[in-house]
């Protein structure tokens, strides 16, 4: 850290040069600016630079380098591990950079680094176009895509990185670079799963696809029907079209209109099928699940952007997640998976999910550092709760799910789903052992001092 006199001068210059606000701990708005999606994260940066342009980002990075401050980057603020913040460093806050520009003739969209899925999906909706997004509307596009990007449409359109056409990046030296398949191709490769290790993405250009219709089926069952439902869901999806996504979910009964009031707050098993097509086709696909006795059903056409809001959790809840990618879901797995639901913390926002991959995910470029693409199924224990007294039991439940399913694990993982305590071995698992040397060399080229280390970090090599 620089001497106080130098720091004071540099801060005054940053305030003068930056278009957006610069916040320090005593400023009004500072506490709001350091609040992120995961209520467990409580960190106090020395400076928060709320950037409004790529030039602002360059200015902020050069300020941090001048004072030898660690740098964290906030886009949507959804990092479950809290990587959007740090203690005592600089946070480059991109939330004032949310513009989305659709180019329908080119089937492409340019998205600024602070935009969320809702910004992206709503902008594309009017053109009948979409690209693979996440599973909720509040996720930041930048971190989601650069980490790989899996969501309701990935079986149809591929992972988000499979649709990445260009990235505008500010490097650790404060330089602006555009990476594409033709320009800086090695950097472009590393951005297909390597996250924020190589710079700050001020905008991303993504391929768009026609999406004329979207529908959803969401059925809720009493837990005793869970094993039959999960086996049936497996059979439906293994043989189903790539238009179908979703998951088999154990959850607390939500206070929704289609849920009987006496089931709200109780453990339920759910079958969710998202379908890139009309509801008539979806209903035929879901017929075996509809035939199992169930307590509630919602089967309807729905705009894709509205579907993205369907499972939104409010910000500020305490969150701890993980994932395992699976070789398959045989009956023995189903029994173990369903048995673990009995110890799931209820009532909370926690979800116990298994979902299908395959389709365009498996067919995507094998060269990218996203080794989870080959797994046909994934398990996602999603811990979300309000009471700090539940911290230990929810975190332990997530770890127990991982331990339960290890016999069927491929060993790969989607790093955006991992918590803050899973260690370096999981970073290797999320990027692929064979890719780590190449990524380390890329890190040495673009960030030899590891300025961007608040991420699933790749050490320069």
Coordinates of C-alpha atoms in Angstrom, one line a residue, residues 125 211-218 273-283 298-308 310:
X125 CA -37.2 -10.5 -26.7
X211 CA -36.7 -18.4 -30.3
X212 CA -40.3 -18.1 -31.6
X213 CA -41.9 -19.9 -28.7
X214 CA -41.1 -21.0 -25.1
X215 CA -43.1 -23.0 -22.6
X216 CA -42.7 -24.5 -19.2
X217 CA -44.1 -27.4 -17.2
X218 CA -43.7 -27.3 -13.4
X273 CA -39.3 -28.9 -18.0
X274 CA -38.4 -25.8 -19.9
X275 CA -39.1 -26.1 -23.6
X276 CA -38.0 -24.0 -26.6
X277 CA -41.3 -24.6 -28.4
X278 CA -45.1 -24.5 -28.0
X279 CA -46.9 -25.9 -25.0
X280 CA -48.7 -28.5 -27.1
X281 CA -45.4 -30.2 -27.8
X282 CA -44.3 -29.9 -24.2
X283 CA -47.5 -31.4 -22.8
X298 CA -48.3 -25.3 -14.2
X299 CA -48.1 -26.1 -17.9
X300 CA -48.1 -23.0 -20.1
X301 CA -46.6 -20.9 -22.8
X302 CA -44.3 -18.3 -21.3
X303 CA -42.0 -15.6 -22.7
X304 CA -38.4 -16.7 -22.2
X305 CA -37.6 -13.5 -20.3
X306 CA -40.5 -14.2 -17.9
X307 CA -39.3 -17.8 -17.4
X308 CA -35.9 -16.4 -16.4
X310 CA -39.6 -17.7 -12.4

